[in-house]
Coordinates of C-alpha atoms in Angstrom, one line a residue:
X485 CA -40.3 -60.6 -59.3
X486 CA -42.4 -58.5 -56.7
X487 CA -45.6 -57.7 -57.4
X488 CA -46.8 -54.7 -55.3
X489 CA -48.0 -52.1 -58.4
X490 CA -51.5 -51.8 -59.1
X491 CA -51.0 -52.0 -62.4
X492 CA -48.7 -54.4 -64.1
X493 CA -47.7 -53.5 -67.6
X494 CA -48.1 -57.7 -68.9
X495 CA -51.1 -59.1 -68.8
X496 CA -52.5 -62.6 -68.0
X497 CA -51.6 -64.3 -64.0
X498 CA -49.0 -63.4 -62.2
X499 CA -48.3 -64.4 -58.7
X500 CA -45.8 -64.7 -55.8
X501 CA -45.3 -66.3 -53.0
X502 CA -49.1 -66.6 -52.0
X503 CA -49.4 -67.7 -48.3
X504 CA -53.3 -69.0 -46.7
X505 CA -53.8 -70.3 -43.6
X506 CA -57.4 -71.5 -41.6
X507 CA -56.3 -71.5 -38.4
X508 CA -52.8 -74.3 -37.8
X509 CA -53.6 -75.6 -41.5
X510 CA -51.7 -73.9 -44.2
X511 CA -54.0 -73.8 -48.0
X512 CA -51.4 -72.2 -49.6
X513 CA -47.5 -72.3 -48.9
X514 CA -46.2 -70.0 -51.0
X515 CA -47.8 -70.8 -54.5
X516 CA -45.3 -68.9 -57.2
X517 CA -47.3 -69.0 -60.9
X518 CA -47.0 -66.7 -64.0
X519 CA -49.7 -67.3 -66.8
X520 CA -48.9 -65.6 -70.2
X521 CA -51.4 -63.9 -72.3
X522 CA -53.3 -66.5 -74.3
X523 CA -52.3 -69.2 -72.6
X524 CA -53.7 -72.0 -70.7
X525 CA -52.1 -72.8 -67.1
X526 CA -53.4 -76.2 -65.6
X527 CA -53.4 -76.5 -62.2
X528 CA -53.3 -80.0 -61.5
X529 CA -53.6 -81.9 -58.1
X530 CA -56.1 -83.8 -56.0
X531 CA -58.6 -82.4 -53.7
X532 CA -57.0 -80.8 -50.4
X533 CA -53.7 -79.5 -52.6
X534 CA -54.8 -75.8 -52.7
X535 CA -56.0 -75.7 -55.9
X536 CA -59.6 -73.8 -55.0
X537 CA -58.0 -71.7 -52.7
X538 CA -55.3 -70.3 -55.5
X539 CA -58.7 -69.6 -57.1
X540 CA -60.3 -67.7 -54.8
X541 CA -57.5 -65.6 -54.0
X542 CA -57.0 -64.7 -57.9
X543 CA -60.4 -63.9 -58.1
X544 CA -60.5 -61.6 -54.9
X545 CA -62.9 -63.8 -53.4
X546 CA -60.2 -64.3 -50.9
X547 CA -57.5 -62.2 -49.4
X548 CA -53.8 -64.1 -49.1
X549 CA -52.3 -63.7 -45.7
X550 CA -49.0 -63.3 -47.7
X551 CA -47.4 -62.8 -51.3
X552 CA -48.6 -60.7 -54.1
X553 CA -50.9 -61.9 -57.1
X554 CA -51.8 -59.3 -60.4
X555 CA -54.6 -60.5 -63.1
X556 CA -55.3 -58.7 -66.1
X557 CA -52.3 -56.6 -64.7
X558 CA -54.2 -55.4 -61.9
X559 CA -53.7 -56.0 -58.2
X560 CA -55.8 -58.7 -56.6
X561 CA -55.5 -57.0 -53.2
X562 CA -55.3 -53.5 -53.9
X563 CA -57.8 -52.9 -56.6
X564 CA -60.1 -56.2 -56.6
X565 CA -63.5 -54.5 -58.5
X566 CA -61.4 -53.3 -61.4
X567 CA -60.0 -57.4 -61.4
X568 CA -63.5 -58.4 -61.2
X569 CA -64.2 -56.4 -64.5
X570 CA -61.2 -58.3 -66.5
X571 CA -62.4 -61.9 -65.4
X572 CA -64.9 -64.4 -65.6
X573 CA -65.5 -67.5 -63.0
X574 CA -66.9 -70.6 -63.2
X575 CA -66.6 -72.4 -59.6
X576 CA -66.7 -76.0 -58.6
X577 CA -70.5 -75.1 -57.3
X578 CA -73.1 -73.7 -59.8
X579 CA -74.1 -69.9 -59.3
X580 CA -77.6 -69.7 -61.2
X581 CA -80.9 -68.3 -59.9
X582 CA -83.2 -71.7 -59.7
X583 CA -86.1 -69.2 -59.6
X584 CA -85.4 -68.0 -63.3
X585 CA -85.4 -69.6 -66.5
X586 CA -82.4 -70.2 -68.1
X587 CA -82.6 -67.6 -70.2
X588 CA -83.7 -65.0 -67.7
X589 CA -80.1 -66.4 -65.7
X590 CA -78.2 -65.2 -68.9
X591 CA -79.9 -62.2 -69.6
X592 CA -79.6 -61.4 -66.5
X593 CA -75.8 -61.9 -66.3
X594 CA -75.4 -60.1 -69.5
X595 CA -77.1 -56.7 -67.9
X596 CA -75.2 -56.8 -64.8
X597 CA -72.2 -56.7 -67.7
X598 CA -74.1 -53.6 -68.4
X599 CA -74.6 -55.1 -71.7
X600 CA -77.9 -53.6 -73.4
X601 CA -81.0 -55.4 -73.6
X602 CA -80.7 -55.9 -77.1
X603 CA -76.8 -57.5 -76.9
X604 CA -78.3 -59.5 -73.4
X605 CA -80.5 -61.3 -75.3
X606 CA -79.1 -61.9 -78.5
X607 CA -76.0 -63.1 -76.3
X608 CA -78.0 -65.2 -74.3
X609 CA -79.8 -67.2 -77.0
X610 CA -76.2 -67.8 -78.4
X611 CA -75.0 -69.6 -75.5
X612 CA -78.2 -71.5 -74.9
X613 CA -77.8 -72.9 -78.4
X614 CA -73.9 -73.4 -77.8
X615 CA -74.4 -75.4 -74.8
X616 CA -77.6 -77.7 -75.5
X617 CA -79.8 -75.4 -73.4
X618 CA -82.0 -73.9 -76.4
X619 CA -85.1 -76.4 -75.7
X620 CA -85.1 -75.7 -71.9
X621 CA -84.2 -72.0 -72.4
X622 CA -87.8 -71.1 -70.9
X623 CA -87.8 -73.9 -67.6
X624 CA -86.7 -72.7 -64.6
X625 CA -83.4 -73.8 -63.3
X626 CA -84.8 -75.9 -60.8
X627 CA -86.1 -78.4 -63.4
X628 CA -82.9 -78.6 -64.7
X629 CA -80.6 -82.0 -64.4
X630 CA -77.2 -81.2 -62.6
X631 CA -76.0 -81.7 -65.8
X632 CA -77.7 -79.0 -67.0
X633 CA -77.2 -76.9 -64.0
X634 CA -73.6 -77.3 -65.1
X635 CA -73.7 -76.3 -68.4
X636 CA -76.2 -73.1 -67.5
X637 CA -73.6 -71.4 -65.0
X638 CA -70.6 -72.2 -67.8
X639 CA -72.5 -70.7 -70.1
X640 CA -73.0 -67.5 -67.9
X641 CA -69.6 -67.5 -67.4
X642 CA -68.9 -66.4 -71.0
X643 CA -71.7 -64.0 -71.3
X644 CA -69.1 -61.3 -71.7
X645 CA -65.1 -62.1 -73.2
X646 CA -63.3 -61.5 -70.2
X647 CA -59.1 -61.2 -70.4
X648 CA -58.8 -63.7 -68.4
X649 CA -61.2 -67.1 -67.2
X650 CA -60.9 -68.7 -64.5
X651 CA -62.5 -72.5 -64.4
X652 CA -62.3 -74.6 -61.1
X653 CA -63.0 -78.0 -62.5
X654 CA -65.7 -76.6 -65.0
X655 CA -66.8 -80.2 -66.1
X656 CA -67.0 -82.4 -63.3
X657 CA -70.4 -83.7 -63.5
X658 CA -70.5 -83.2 -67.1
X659 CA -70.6 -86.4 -69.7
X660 CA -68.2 -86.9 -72.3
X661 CA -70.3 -85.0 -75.5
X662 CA -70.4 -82.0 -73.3
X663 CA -67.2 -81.8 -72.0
X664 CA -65.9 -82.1 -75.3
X665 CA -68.0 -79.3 -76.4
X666 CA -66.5 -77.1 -72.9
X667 CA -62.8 -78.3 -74.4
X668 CA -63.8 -76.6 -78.0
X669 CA -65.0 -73.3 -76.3
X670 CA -62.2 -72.7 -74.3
X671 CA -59.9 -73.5 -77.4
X672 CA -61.7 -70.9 -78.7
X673 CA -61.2 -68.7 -76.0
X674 CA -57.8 -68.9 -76.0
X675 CA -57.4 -68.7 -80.0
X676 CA -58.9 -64.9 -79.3
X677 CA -56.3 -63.9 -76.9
X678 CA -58.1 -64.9 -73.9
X679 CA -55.9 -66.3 -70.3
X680 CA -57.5 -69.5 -68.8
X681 CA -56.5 -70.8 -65.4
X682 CA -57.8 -74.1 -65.7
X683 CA -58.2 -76.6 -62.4
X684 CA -58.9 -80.2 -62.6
X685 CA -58.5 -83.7 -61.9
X686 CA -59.1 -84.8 -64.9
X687 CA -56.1 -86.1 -66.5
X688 CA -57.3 -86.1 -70.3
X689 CA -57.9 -82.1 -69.8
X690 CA -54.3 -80.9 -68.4
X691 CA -53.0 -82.9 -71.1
X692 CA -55.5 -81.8 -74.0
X693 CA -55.5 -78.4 -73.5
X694 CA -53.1 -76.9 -71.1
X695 CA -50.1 -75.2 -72.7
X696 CA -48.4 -75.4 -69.3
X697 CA -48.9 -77.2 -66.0
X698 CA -48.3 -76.9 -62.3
X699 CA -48.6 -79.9 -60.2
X700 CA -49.8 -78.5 -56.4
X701 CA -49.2 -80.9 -53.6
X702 CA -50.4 -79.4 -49.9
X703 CA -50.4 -75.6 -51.1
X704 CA -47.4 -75.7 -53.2
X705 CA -46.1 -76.0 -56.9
X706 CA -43.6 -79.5 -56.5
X707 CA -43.5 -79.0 -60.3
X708 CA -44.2 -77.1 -63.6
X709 CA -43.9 -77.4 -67.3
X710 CA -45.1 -78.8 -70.8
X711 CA -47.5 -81.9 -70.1
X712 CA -44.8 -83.5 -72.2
X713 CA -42.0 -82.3 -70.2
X714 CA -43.2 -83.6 -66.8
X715 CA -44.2 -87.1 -68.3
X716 CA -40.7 -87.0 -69.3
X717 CA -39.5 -87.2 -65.6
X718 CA -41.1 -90.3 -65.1
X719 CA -38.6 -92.1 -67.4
X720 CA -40.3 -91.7 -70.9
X721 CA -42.2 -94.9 -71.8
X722 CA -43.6 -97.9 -70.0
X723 CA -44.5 -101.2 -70.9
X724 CA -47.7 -102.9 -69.3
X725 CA -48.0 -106.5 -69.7
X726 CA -50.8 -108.3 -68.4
X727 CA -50.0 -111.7 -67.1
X728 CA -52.3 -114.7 -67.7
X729 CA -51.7 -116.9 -65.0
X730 CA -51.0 -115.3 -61.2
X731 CA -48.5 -118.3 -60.3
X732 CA -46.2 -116.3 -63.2
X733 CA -45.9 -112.9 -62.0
X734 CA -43.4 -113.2 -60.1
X735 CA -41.4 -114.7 -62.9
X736 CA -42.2 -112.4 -65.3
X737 CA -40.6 -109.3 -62.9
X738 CA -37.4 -111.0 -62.6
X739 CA -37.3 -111.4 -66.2
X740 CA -38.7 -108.0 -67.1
X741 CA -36.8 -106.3 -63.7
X742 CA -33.5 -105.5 -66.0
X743 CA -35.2 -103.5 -68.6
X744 CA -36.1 -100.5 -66.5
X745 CA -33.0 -100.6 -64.1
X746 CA -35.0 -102.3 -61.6
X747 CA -37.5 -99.5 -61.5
X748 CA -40.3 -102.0 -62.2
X749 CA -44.0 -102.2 -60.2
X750 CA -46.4 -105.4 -59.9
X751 CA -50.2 -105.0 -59.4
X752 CA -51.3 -108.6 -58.3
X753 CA -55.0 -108.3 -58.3
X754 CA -54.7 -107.1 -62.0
X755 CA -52.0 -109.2 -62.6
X756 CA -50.1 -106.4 -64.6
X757 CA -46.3 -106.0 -64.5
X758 CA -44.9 -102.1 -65.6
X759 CA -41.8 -101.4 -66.4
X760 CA -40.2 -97.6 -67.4
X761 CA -38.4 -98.3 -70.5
X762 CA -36.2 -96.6 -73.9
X763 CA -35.8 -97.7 -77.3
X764 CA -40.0 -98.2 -77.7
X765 CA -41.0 -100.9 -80.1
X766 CA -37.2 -102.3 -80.2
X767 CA -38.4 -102.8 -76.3
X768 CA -41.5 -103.9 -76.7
X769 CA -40.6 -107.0 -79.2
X770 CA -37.9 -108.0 -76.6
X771 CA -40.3 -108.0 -73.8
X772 CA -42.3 -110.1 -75.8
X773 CA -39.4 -112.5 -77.0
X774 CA -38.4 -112.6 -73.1
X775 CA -41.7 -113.7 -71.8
X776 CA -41.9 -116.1 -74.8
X777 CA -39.2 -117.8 -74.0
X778 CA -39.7 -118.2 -70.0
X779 CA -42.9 -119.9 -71.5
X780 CA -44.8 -117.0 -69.4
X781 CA -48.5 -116.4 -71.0
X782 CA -49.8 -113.1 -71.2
X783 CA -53.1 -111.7 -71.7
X784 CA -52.2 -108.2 -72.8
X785 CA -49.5 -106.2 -73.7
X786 CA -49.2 -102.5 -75.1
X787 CA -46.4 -99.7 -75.1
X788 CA -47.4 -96.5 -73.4
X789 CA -46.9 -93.0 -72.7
X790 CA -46.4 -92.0 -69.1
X791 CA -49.9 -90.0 -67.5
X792 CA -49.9 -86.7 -65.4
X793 CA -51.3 -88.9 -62.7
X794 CA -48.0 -91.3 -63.3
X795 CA -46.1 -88.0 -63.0
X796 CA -47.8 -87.1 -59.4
X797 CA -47.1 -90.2 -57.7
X798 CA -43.3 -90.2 -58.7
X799 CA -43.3 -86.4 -57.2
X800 CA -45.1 -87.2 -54.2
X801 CA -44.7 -90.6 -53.8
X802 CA -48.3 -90.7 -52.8
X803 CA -51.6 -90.7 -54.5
X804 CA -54.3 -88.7 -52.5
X805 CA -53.8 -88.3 -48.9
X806 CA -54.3 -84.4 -48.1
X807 CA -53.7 -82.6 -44.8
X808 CA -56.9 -80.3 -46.1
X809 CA -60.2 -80.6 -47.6
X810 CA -59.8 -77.7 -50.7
X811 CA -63.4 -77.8 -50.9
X812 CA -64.0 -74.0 -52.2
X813 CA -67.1 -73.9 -49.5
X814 CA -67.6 -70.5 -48.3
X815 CA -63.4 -70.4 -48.4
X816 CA -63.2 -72.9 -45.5
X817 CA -61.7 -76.3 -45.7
X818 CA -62.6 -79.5 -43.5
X819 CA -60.0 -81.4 -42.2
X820 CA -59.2 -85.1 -43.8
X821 CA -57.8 -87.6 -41.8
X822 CA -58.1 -90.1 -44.7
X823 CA -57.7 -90.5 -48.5
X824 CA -59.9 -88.5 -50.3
X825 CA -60.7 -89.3 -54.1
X826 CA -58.1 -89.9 -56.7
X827 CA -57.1 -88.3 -59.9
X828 CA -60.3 -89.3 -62.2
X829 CA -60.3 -89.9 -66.0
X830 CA -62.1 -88.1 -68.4
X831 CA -65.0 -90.7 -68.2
X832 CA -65.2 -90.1 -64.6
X833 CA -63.7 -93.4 -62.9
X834 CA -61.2 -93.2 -60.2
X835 CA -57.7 -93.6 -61.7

């Protein structure tokens, strides 16, 4: 695949061997992705893996040292304002006016659409109502909550129905009602044709409504495929047993050790042993009848499915540590010399 019309006849993402450097660090390493129409890409990985910077270069807020990229089947480098009519953006950081209303921010964005007054405002009092906004509509946006803030520049983001969205980690900062209610629009979205790029951390969203994912580790894809598909090369299900006195746990690994070929882990301040297993509840009941008969007490025990954040560790074999800072900031990273934050949950905790 080479990339180097301006117009390419499929729509939705395509891109090829994107290269981005700052300096002696390399953001992006040769990122490869292809997006069909109506589809939802996640691009999943923790902060510093190049996730911003694929962003910014799709969105021709950034020009790639190397590689080609189309959107909307147009060429990122060599026709960026005719890109910028196909998409719509929501960043990490929010891009409303404080000095306006939130009303006047959507109208606002509807006109520069060249929508007409009439469409703006009808437009914008639907989104205020969609995203809880309708009884602050007439505050400015500097009496808004970050919360709020949040919801505002999402909502401005959909003034128009672009081809294709673009959402760097569109509900950090959001609480679970609301990001819920972000998860239903861009379902909708989608539903209506529309390509979404989707970035997070959030391991609930990848897996709730990503069609496909890419898992980005130091600028480049280590991975891609169905959420199901990549849990699937972490040796299908696991069992998580809990173990009620400390003095056991070692105990319970050698007993539990054979069941995943070895391939088993002990947390000792949580006192949980895990180990990859097959055959499910068969599995389960002869853990339990194991343990049982060792005369090892356990608090808790449950069968589960393997996570996209069990999925990164057994690609990487590490959790966050990041040679770069992906921060989005005026398209310049920091350097990190230690662990940044993990994968989070959908409640926000660190996973």
């Amino acid at each position: 695949m080479k990339i180097n019309q301006p117009y390419i006849a499929s729509a939705g993402i395509r891109a090829e061997g994107l290269v981005k450097s700052y300096g002696s660090v390399r953001a992006l390493d040769g990122i490869d992705l292809d997006v069909p129409q109506g589809t939802v890409l996640g691009l999943l990985g923790p902060n510093g893996a190049g996730k911003t910077t694929t962003v910014r270069v799709l969105t021709t807020l950034l020009r790639p040292d190397r590689g080609h990229a189309a959107v909307a089947g147009v060429d990122v480098v060599k026709h960026p304002d005719e890109v910028r009519r196909r998409i719509g953006l929501a960043g990490q950081s929010t891009a409303v006016d404080q000095h306006l209303t939130g009303r006047e921010n959507l109208h606002m964005t509807g006109r520069l659409y060249r929508l007409s007054v009439k469409a703006a405002k009808a437009r914008a009092c639907e989104l205020l109502e969609r995203f809880g906004l309708a009884e602050a509509a007439d505050r400015t946006a500097r009496s808004y909550s970050g919360g709020m803030r949040r919801r505002l520049d999402l909502a401005a983001a959909l003034v128009v129905s672009p081809p294709v969205m673009f959402l760097d980690e569109p509900t950090a900062g959001l609480d679970p009602p609301n990001r819920m209610m972000l998860w239903d629009t861009v379902r909708e979205l989608v539903s209506e044709g529309t390509t979404v790029l989707l970035t997070t951390q959030y391991l609930e969203e990848a897996d709730f409504l990503a069609d496909a994912v890419c898992v980005v580790d130091r600028g480049r894809v280590i991975a891609r495929g169905s959420p199901d598909e990549l849990k699937a090369r972490t040796g299908g299900d696991r069992i998580e047993a809990v173990i009620h006195h400390h003095t056991q746990i070692t105990a319970a690994a050698d007993i539990l050790r054979p069941l995943g070929a070895d391939l088993l882990t002990c947390d000792p301040h949580t006192r949980k042993v895990t180990v990859p297993v097959t055959g499910g509840a068969r599995a389960l009941a002869e853990t339990i009848r194991r343990l049982d008969a060792a005369g090892i007490e356990i608090d808790d025990i449950a069968l589960t499915r393997p996570t996209l954040d069990n999925v990164f560790l057994t690609l990487t074999g590490h959790a966050t540590t990041t040679p770069v800072e992906d921060s989005g900031k005026e398209g310049l990273p920091t350097a990190s010399g230690s662990p940044g934050p993990g994968f989070r949950t959908a409640q926000g905790e660190a996973a």
